[in-house]
Coordinates of C-alpha atoms and ligand atoms in Angstrom, one line a residue:
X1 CA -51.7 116.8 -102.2
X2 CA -51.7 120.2 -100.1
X3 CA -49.9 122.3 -100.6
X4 CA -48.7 125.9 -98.8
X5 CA -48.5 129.5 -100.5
X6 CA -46.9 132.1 -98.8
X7 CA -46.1 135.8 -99.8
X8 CA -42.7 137.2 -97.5
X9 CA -41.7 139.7 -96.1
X10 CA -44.5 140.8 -92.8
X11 CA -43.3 140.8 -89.6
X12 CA -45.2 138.3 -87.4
X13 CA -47.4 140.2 -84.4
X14 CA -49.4 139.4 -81.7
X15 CA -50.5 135.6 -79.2
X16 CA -49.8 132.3 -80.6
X17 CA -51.2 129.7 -78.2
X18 CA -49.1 126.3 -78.1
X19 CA -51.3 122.7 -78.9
X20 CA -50.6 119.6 -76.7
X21 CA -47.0 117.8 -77.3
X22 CA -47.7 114.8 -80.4
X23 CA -44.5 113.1 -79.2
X24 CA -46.4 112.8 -75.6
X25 CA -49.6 111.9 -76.5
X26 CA -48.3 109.3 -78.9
X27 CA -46.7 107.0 -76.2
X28 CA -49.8 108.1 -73.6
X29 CA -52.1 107.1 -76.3
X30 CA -50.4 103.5 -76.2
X31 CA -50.2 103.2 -72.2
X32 CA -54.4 103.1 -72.2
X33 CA -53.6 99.4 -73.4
X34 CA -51.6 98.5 -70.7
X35 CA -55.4 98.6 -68.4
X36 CA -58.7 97.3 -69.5
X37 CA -59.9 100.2 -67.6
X38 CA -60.3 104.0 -69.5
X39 CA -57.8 106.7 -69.7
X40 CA -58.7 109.9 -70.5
X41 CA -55.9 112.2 -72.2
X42 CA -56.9 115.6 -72.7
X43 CA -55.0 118.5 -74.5
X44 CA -53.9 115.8 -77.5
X45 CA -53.1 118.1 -80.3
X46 CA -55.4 117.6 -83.7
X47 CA -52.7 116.9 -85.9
X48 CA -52.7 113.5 -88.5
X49 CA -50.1 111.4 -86.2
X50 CA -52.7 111.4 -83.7
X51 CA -55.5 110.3 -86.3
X52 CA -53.0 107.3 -86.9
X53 CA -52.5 106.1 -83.6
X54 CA -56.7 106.1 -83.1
X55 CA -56.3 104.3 -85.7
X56 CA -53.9 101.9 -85.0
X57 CA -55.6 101.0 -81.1
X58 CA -59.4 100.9 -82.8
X59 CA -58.0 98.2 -85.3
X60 CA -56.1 96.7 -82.3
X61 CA -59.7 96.5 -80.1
X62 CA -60.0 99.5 -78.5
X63 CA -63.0 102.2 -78.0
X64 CA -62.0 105.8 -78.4
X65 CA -64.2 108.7 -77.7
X66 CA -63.5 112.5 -78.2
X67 CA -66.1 114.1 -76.1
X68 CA -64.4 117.5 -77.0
X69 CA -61.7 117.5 -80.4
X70 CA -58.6 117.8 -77.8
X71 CA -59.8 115.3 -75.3
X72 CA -59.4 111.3 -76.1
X73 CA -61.1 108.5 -74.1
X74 CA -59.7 105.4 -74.8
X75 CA -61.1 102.0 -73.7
X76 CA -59.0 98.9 -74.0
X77 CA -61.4 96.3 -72.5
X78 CA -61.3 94.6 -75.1
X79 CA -58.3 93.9 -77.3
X80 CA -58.6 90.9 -79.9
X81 CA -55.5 92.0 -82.2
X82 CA -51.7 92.4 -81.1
X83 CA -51.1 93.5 -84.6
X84 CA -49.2 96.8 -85.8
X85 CA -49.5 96.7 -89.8
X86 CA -47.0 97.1 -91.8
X87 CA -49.0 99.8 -93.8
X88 CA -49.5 102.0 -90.7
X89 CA -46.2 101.3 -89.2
X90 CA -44.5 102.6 -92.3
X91 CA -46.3 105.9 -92.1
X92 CA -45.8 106.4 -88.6
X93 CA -42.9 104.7 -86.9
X94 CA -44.5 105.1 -83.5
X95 CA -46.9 102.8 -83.8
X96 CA -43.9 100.7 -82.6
X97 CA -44.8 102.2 -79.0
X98 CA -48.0 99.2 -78.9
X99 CA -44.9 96.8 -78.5
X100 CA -44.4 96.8 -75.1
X101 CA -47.6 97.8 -73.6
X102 CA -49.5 94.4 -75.8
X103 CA -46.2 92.1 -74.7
X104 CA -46.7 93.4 -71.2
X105 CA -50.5 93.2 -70.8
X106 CA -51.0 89.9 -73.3
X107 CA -47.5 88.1 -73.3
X108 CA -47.9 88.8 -77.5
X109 CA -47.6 91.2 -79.9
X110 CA -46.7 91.2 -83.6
X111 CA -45.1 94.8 -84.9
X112 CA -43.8 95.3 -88.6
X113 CA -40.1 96.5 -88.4
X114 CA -40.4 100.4 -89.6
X115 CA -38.2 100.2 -92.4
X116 CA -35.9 103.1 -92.6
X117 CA -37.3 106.8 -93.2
X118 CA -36.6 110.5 -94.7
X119 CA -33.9 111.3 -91.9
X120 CA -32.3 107.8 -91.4
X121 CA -32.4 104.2 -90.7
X122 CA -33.6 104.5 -87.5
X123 CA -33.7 100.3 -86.3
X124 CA -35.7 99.7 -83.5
X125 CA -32.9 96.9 -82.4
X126 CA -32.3 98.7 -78.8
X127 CA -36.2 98.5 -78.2
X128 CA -36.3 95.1 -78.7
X129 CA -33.0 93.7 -76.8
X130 CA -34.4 95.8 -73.8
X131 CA -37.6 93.8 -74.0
X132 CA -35.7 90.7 -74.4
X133 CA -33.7 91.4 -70.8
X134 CA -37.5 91.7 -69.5
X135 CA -37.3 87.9 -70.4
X136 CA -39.7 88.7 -73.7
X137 CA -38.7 86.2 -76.7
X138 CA -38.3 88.0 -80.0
X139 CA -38.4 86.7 -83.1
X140 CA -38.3 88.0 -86.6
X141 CA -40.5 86.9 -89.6
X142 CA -41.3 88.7 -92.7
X143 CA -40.4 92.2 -91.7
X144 CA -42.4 91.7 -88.7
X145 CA -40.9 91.8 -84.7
X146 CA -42.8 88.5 -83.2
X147 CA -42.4 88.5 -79.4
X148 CA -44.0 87.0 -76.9
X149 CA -43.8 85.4 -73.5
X150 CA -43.1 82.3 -72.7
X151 CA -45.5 80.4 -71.3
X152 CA -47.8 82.9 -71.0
X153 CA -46.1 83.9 -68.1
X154 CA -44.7 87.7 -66.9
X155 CA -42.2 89.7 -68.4
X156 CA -39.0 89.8 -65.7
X157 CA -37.7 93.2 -64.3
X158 CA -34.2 93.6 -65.0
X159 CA -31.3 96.2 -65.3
X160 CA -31.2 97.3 -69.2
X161 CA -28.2 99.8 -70.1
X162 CA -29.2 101.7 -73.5
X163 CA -26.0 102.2 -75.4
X164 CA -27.8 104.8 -77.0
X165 CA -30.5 107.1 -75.8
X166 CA -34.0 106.5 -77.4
X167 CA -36.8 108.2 -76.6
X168 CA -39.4 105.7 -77.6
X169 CA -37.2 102.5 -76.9
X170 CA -37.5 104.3 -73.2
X171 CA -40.8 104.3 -73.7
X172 CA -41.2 101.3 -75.0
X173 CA -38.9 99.6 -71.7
X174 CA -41.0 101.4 -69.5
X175 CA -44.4 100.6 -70.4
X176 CA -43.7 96.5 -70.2
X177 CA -41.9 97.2 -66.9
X178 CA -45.1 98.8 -65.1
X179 CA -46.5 94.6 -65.6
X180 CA -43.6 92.8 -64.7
X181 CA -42.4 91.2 -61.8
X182 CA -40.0 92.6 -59.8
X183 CA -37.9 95.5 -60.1
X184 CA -36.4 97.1 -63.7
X185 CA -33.9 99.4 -63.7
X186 CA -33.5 101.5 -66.9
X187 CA -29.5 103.0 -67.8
X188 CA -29.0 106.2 -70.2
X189 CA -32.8 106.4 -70.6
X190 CA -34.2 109.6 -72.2
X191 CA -34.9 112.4 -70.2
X192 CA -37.2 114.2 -72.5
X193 CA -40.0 116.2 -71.4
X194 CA -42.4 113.4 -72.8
X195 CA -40.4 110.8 -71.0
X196 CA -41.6 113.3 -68.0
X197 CA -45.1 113.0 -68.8
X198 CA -45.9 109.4 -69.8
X199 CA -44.6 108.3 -66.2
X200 CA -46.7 110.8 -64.9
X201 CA -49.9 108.6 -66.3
X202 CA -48.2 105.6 -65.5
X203 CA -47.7 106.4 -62.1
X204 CA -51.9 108.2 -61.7
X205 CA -52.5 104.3 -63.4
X206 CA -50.8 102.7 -60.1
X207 CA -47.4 102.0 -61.7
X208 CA -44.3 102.5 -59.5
X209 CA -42.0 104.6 -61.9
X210 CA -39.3 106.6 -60.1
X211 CA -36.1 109.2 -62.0
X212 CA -38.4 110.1 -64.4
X213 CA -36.3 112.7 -66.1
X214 CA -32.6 111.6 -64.7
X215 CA -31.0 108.7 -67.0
X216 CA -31.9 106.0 -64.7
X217 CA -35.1 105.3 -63.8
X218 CA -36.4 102.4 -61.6
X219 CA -39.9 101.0 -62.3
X220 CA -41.3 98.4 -59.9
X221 CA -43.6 96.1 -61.5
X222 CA -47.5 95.3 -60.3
X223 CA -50.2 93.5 -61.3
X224 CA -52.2 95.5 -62.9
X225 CA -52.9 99.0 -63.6
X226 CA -56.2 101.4 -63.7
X227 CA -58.0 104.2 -65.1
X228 CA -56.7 107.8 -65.3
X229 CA -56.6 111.5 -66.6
X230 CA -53.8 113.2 -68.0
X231 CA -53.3 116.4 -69.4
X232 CA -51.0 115.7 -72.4
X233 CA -48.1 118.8 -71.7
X234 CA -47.8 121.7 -74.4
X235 CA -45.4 121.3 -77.4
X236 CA -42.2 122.6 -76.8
X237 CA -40.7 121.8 -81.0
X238 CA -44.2 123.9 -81.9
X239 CA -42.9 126.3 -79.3
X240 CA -39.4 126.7 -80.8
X241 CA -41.0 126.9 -84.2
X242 CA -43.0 129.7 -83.3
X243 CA -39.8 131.7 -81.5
X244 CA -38.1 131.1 -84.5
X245 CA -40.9 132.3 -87.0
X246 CA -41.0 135.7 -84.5
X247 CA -37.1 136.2 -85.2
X248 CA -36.8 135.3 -88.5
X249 CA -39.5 137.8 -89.6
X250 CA -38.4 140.4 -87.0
X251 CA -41.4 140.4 -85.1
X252 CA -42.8 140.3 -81.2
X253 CA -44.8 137.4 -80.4
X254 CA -46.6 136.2 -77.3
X255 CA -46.8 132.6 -77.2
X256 CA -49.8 131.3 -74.9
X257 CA -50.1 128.0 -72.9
X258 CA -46.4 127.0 -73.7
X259 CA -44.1 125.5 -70.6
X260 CA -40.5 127.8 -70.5
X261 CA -38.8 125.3 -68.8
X262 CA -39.1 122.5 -71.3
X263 CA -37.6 125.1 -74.2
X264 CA -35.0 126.0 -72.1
X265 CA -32.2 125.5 -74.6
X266 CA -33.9 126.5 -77.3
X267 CA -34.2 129.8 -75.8
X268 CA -30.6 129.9 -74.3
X269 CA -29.6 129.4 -77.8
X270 CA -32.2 132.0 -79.3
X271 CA -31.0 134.5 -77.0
X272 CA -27.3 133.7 -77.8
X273 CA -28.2 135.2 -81.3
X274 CA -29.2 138.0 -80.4
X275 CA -33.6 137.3 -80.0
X276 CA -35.2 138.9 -76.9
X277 CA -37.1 136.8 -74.8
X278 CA -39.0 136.8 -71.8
X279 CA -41.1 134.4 -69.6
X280 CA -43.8 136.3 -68.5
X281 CA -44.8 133.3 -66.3
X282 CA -44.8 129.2 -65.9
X283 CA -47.0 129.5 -69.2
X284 CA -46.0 132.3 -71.7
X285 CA -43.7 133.2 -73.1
X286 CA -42.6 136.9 -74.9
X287 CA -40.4 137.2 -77.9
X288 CA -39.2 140.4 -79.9
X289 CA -36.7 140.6 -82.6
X290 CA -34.9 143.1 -84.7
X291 CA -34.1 141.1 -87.1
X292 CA -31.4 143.2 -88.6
X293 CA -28.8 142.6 -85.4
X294 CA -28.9 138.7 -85.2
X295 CA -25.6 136.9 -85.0
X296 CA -24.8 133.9 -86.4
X297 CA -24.0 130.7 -83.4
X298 CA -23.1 127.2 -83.7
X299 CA -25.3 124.3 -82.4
X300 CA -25.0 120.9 -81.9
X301 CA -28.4 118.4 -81.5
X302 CA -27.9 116.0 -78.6
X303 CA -30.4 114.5 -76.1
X304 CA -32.4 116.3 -73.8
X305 CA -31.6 118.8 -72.3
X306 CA -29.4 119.8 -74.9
X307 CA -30.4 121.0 -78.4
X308 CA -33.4 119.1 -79.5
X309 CA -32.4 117.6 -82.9
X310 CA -36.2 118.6 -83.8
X311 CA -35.1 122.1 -84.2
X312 CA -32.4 121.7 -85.9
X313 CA -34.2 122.2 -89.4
X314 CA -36.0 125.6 -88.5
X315 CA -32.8 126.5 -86.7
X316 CA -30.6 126.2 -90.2
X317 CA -33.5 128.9 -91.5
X318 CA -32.9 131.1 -89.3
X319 CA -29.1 131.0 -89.4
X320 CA -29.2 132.0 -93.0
X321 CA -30.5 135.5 -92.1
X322 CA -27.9 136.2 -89.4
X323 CA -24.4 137.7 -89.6
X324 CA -21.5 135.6 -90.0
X325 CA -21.1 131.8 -90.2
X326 CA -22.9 129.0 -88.2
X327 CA -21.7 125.5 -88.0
X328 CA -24.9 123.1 -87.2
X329 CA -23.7 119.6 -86.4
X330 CA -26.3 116.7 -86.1
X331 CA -25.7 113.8 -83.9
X332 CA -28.8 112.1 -83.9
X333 CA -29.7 111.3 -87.1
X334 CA -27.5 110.4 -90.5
X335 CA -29.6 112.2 -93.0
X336 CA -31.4 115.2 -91.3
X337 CA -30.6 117.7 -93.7
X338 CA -32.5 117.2 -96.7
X339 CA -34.6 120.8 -95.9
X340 CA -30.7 122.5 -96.6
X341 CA -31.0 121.8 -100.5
X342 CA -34.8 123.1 -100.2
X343 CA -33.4 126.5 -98.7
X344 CA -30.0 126.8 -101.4
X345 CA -33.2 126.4 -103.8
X346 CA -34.2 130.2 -102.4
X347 CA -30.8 131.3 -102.2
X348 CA -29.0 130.0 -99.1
X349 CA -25.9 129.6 -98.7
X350 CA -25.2 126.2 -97.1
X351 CA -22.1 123.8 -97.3
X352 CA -23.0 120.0 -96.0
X353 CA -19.9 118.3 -94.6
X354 CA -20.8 115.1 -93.2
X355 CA -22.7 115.6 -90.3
X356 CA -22.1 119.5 -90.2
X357 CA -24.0 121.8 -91.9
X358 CA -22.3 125.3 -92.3
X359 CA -24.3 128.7 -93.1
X360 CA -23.3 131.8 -94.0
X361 CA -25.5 134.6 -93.5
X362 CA -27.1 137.3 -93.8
X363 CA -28.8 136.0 -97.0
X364 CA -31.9 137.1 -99.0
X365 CA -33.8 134.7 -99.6
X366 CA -36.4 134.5 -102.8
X367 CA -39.7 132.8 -102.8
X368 CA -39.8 129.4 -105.2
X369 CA -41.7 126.3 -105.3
X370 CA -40.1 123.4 -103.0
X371 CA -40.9 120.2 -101.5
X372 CA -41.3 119.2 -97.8
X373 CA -39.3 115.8 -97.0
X374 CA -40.0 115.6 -93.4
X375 CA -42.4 116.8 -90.7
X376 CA -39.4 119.6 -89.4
X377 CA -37.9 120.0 -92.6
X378 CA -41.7 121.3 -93.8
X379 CA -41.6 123.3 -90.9
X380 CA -37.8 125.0 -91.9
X381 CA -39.4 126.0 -95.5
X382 CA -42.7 127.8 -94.0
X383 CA -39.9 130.0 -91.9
X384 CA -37.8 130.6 -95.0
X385 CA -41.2 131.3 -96.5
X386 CA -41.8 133.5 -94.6
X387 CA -38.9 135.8 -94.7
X388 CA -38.4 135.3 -98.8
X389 CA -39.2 138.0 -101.1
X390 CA -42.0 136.9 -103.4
X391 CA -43.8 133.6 -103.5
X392 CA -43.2 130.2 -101.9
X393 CA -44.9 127.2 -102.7
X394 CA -44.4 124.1 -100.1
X395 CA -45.8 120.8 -101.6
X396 CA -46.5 117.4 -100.0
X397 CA -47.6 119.9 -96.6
X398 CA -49.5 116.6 -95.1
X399 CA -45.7 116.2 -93.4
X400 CA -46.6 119.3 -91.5
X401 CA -49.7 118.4 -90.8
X402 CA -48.5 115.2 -88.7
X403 CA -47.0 117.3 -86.2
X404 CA -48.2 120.7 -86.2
X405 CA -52.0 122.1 -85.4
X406 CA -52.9 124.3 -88.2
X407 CA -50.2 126.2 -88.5
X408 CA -50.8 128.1 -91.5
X409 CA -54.4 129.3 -89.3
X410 CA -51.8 130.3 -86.3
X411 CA -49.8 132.4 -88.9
X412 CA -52.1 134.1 -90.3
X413 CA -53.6 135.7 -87.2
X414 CA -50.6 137.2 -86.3
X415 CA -49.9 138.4 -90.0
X416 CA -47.9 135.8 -92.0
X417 CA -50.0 136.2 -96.0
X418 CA -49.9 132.2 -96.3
X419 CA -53.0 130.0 -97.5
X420 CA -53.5 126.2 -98.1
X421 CA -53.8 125.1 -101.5
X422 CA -56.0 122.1 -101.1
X423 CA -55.1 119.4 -104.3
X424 CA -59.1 118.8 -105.9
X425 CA -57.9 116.0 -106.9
X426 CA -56.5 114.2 -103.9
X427 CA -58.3 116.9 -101.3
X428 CA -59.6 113.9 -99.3
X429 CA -57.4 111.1 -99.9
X430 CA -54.9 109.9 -96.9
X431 CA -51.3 111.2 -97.4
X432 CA -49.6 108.8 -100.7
X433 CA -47.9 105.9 -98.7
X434 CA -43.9 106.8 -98.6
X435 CA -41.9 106.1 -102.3
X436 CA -41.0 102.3 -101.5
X437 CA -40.1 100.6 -98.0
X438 CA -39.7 105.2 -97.3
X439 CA -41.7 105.6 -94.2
X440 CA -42.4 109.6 -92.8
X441 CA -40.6 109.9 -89.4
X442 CA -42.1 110.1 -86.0
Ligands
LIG1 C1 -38.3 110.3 -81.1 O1 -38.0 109.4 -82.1 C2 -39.2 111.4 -81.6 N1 -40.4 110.8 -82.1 C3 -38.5 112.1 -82.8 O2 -39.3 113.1 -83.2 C4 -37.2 112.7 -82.3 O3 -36.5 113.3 -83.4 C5 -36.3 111.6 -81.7 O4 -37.0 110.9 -80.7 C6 -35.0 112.2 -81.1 O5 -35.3 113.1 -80.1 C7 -41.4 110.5 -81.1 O6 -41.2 110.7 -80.0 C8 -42.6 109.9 -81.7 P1 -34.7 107.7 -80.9 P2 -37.3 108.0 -81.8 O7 -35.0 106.3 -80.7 O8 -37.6 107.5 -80.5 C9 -31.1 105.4 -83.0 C10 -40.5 114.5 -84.8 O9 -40.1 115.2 -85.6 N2 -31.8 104.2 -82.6 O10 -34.4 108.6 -79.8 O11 -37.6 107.1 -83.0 C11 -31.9 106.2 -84.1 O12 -31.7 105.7 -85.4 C12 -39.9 113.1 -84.6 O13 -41.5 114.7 -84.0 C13 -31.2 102.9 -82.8 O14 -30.1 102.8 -83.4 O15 -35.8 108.4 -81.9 C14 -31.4 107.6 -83.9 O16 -30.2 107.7 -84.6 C15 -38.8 112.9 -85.6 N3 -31.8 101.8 -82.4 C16 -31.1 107.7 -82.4 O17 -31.0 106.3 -81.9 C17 -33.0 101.9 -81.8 O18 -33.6 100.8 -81.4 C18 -32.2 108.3 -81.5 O19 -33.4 107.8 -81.9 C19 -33.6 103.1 -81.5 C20 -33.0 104.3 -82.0

C-alpha cells in the first residue's frame, strides 16, 4: 500500500487549480442509467471513486468512453444487470445511488446493504422508505435491498418528508421521481451544491425538477428522458483543503477554477480565524496567512449551507496551530474523529467528549508515521504533515486517493517536500477490501 512522506515546515506558494466535485459526479455518473441515450459528463475528477463507479455501470451493461481523462461518455442502451455487489458496495457506499435510477428505469434492482464504515453506521433505511412512498416494494435478503415494482408497472410520485437530511437518499428520491407518474414532492431534502448540479443534468435530460437547492423540491415525472452534457462543478471539500493547507503552513495561495459561493462557510469560518481571503472572481479564489496570528474558533458540522462535516477533519488540524481553545462538535456522523488520535500521535492536544472535540492550540507538532482511516481524515494528516517538524509518514494513502486528484503533485508545485512511496509489493494491486463487513466511506 502507498504511502505519503512529507518533510514540514515550507510555507505553501503560488495557483492550485481545483478538479471536478467526486460527490457530483458520482450521482451524475448514475443518472446516465436513467436514459438509454448517452450522457456526456465532463470535468469528472481522476480520483479511484470514480474508477469504481465505471466500474460498477460497465458490470451493470453500460458503455463508457473517456475521449479525454476528465470527460466520461456513458451509454446505457443496454443494461442486462440490476446488480450492485456486495464487494463494490462495501468499498464505495455510493454505488447505492444505481438504486433508484435501475428501480425507476427497469421496475428492479438488487443493491447489497453497505454495512457500516470508518465514520459510522450510516443505514441507507431513509433511502429506501422514500422509494417505498414512490410505491417501490422493498425487500431484504442476504444483506441485499431487493426492490422492485409491481407489476412491472411505474413508480408513483408522492410527498416524502426526510426526517433527516441525506444527501444521497436525495439523490436517490430524485432520480426515480424523474420516471414516475405524477408529481413527487421531496421534504428536508439536501441542499448541497451536488444536489444543485445533478438536477441540473436531470433537468438538460428533460426531467421536470424544480427547488433544487431549497429543502423542498418538486419533481414531475415523464416518460422518458434523453441525452445530455454536463460539466461536473469544481470541488468545493478539495477547495477548503487547499485554504486550509495555505493557513496552516502560513502561506498565499491562488486557487484556480474553484466556485466561492459553494465554500462560502468554509471561508466565513477561515476568515473568523484570522486567514485572509479574497475572491478575485466567480472562479478564484486568493488566500494569505500569517500563520503566527490565527485564533482559535468553534465549529459545528451541519447540512448545507452550514459547516460541511467534510472539513471537519482538516479543520481539527488547523485548530491545533491556533491560539486558544476550539470546541468542534460533529452532528453528522457518530465516529468522525478517528484522524484526532492520528494528530495527539504528533503532539496535539485534543480532548474527545462525545460528539465534541476540544483543541488547544498553538501546538508544535512533530513528524511521525501514522495511518489514514478515512478519505478526510487522510486529508487532516497531509495538513499536520505539512506543518510538523521533521518527517511524516501517512500509510494506507489509497483513502486519499478516492477523493482527491493527486494531491501530493498539487503540493509540491507550490512547495510542500512530500513524495509517494509506492508499496513494490502491492504497487498495482486494488486498495485491500475494508478489515471485515468495514467499508471506506463515500
Ligand atoms: C454524502 O454521504 C457524502 N458522500 C459524504 O461525503 C458526506 O460526508 C455526507 O453526504 C454528508 O454531507 C457522497 O455524496 C458520495 P448522508 P451520505 O446520507 O449521503 C444518516 C466524503 O468524504 N443516514 O447525508 O452517505 C447517516 O448515517 C463523503 O466525500 C441515515 O440514518 O450521507 C448520517 O449520520 C464521506 N439513514 C446522516 O444521515 C439513511 O438512509 C447524513 O448522511 C441515510 C443517512
Amino acid at each position: 500500500m502507498d504511502r505519503f512522506r512529507i518533510i514540514g515546515g515550507r510555507s505553501l506558494r503560488g495557483r492550485v487549480t481545483i478538479s471536478g466535485a467526486k460527490n457530483s459526479a458520482l450521482p451524475c455518473m448514475a443518472a446516465a442509467l436513467l436514459t438509454s441515450e448517452s450522457v456526456t459528463l465532463h470535468n469528472v475528477p481522476y480520483v479511484r471513486d470514480i474508477i469504481t463507479q465505471r466500474r460498477l455501470l460497465e458490470d451493470l451493461g453500460a458503455h463508457v468512453l473517456t475521449p479525454e481523462l476528465r470527460t466520461h461518455k456513458i451509454a446505457c442502451a443496454h443494461i442486462e444487470l440490476f446488480e450492485a455487489p456486495y464487494d463494490l458496495v462495501k468499498t464505495m457506499r455510493a454505488s447505492v445511488l444505481v438504486l433508484g435510477p435501475l428501480l425507476a428505469r427497469f421496475g428492479k434492482a438488487k443493491v447489497s446493504l453497505p454495512g457500516g464504515c470508518a465514520i459510522g453506521t450510516r443505514p441507507i433505511d431513509l433511502h429506501l422508505e422514500a422509494l417505498q412512498r414512490l410505491g417501490a416494494q422493498v425487500n431484504l435478503e442476504a444483506g441485499y435491498v431487493v426492490a422492485r415494482v409491481p407489476q412491472r408497472g411505474r413508480l408513483q410520485g408522492a410527498e416524502v418528508n426526510f426526517d433527516k437530511v441525506t444527501v444521497t437518499g436525495t439523490e436517490n428520491l430524485l432520480m426515480a421521481a424523474t420516471l414516475a407518474e405524477g408529481r413527487t414532492v421531496i421534504n428536508n431534502a439536501a441542499r448541497e451544491p451536488e444536489i444543485i448540479d445533478l438536477c441540473e443534468l436531470l433537468n438538460r435530460m428533460g426531467a421536470r425538477v424544480r427547488g433544487a437547492g431549497t429543502p423542498t423540491i418538486t419533481i414531475d415525472g415523464v416518460e422518458a428522458l434523453g441525452a445530455a452534457e454536463h460539466t461536473i462543478i469544481p470541488d468545493r471539500i478539495e477547495t477548503g483543503t487547499f485554504l486550509t493547507a495555505a493557513a496552516i503552513t502560513g502561506g498565499e495561495l491562488e486557487i484556480k477554477d474553484c466556485r466561492p459561493e459553494h465554500s462560502a462557510i468554509v471561508i466565513a469560518k477561515l476568515r473568523e480565524v484570522g486567514v485572509e481571503i479574497e475572491e478575485i472572481n466567480q472562479s478564484t479564489l486568493h488566500v494569505r496567512c500569517c500563520a503566527d496570528d490565527l485564533c482559535a474558533r468553534d465549529v459545528v458540522t451541519e447540512p448545507h449551507p452550514r459547516f460541511p462535516t467534510d472539513m471537519q477533519a482538516q479543520y481539527m488540524a488547523l485548530m491545533t496551530q491556533t491560539r486558544g481553545t476550539a470546541r468542534i462538535t460533529e452532528t453528522i456522523f457518530e465516529n468522525r474523529f478517528m484522524h484526532a488520535s492520528e494528530l495527539q500521535r504528533m503532539g496535539a492536544r485534543i480532548r474527545i467528549e462525545g460528539h465534541m472535540a476540544v483543541v488547544e492550540g498553538p501546538t508544535p507538532l512533530m513528524g511521525a508515521r501514522v495511518q489514514a482511516s478515512d478519505l478526510r481524515a487522510s486529508a487532516s494528516l497531509v495538513l499536520a504533515g505539512l506543518v510538523a517538524a521533521g518527517e511524516t509518514i501517512i500509510e494506507r494513502v489509497y483513502h486519499i486517493d478516492r477523493g482527491y486528484e493527486k494531491i501530493e503533485a498539487k503540493l509540491r508545485a507550490v512547495g510542500a517536500e512530500i513524495e509517494r512511496v509506492r508499496d513494490s509489493v502491492t504497487a498495482n494491486l486494488p486498495p485491500p477490501a475494508e478489515v471485515g463487513a468495514l467499508q471506506t466511506e463515500a
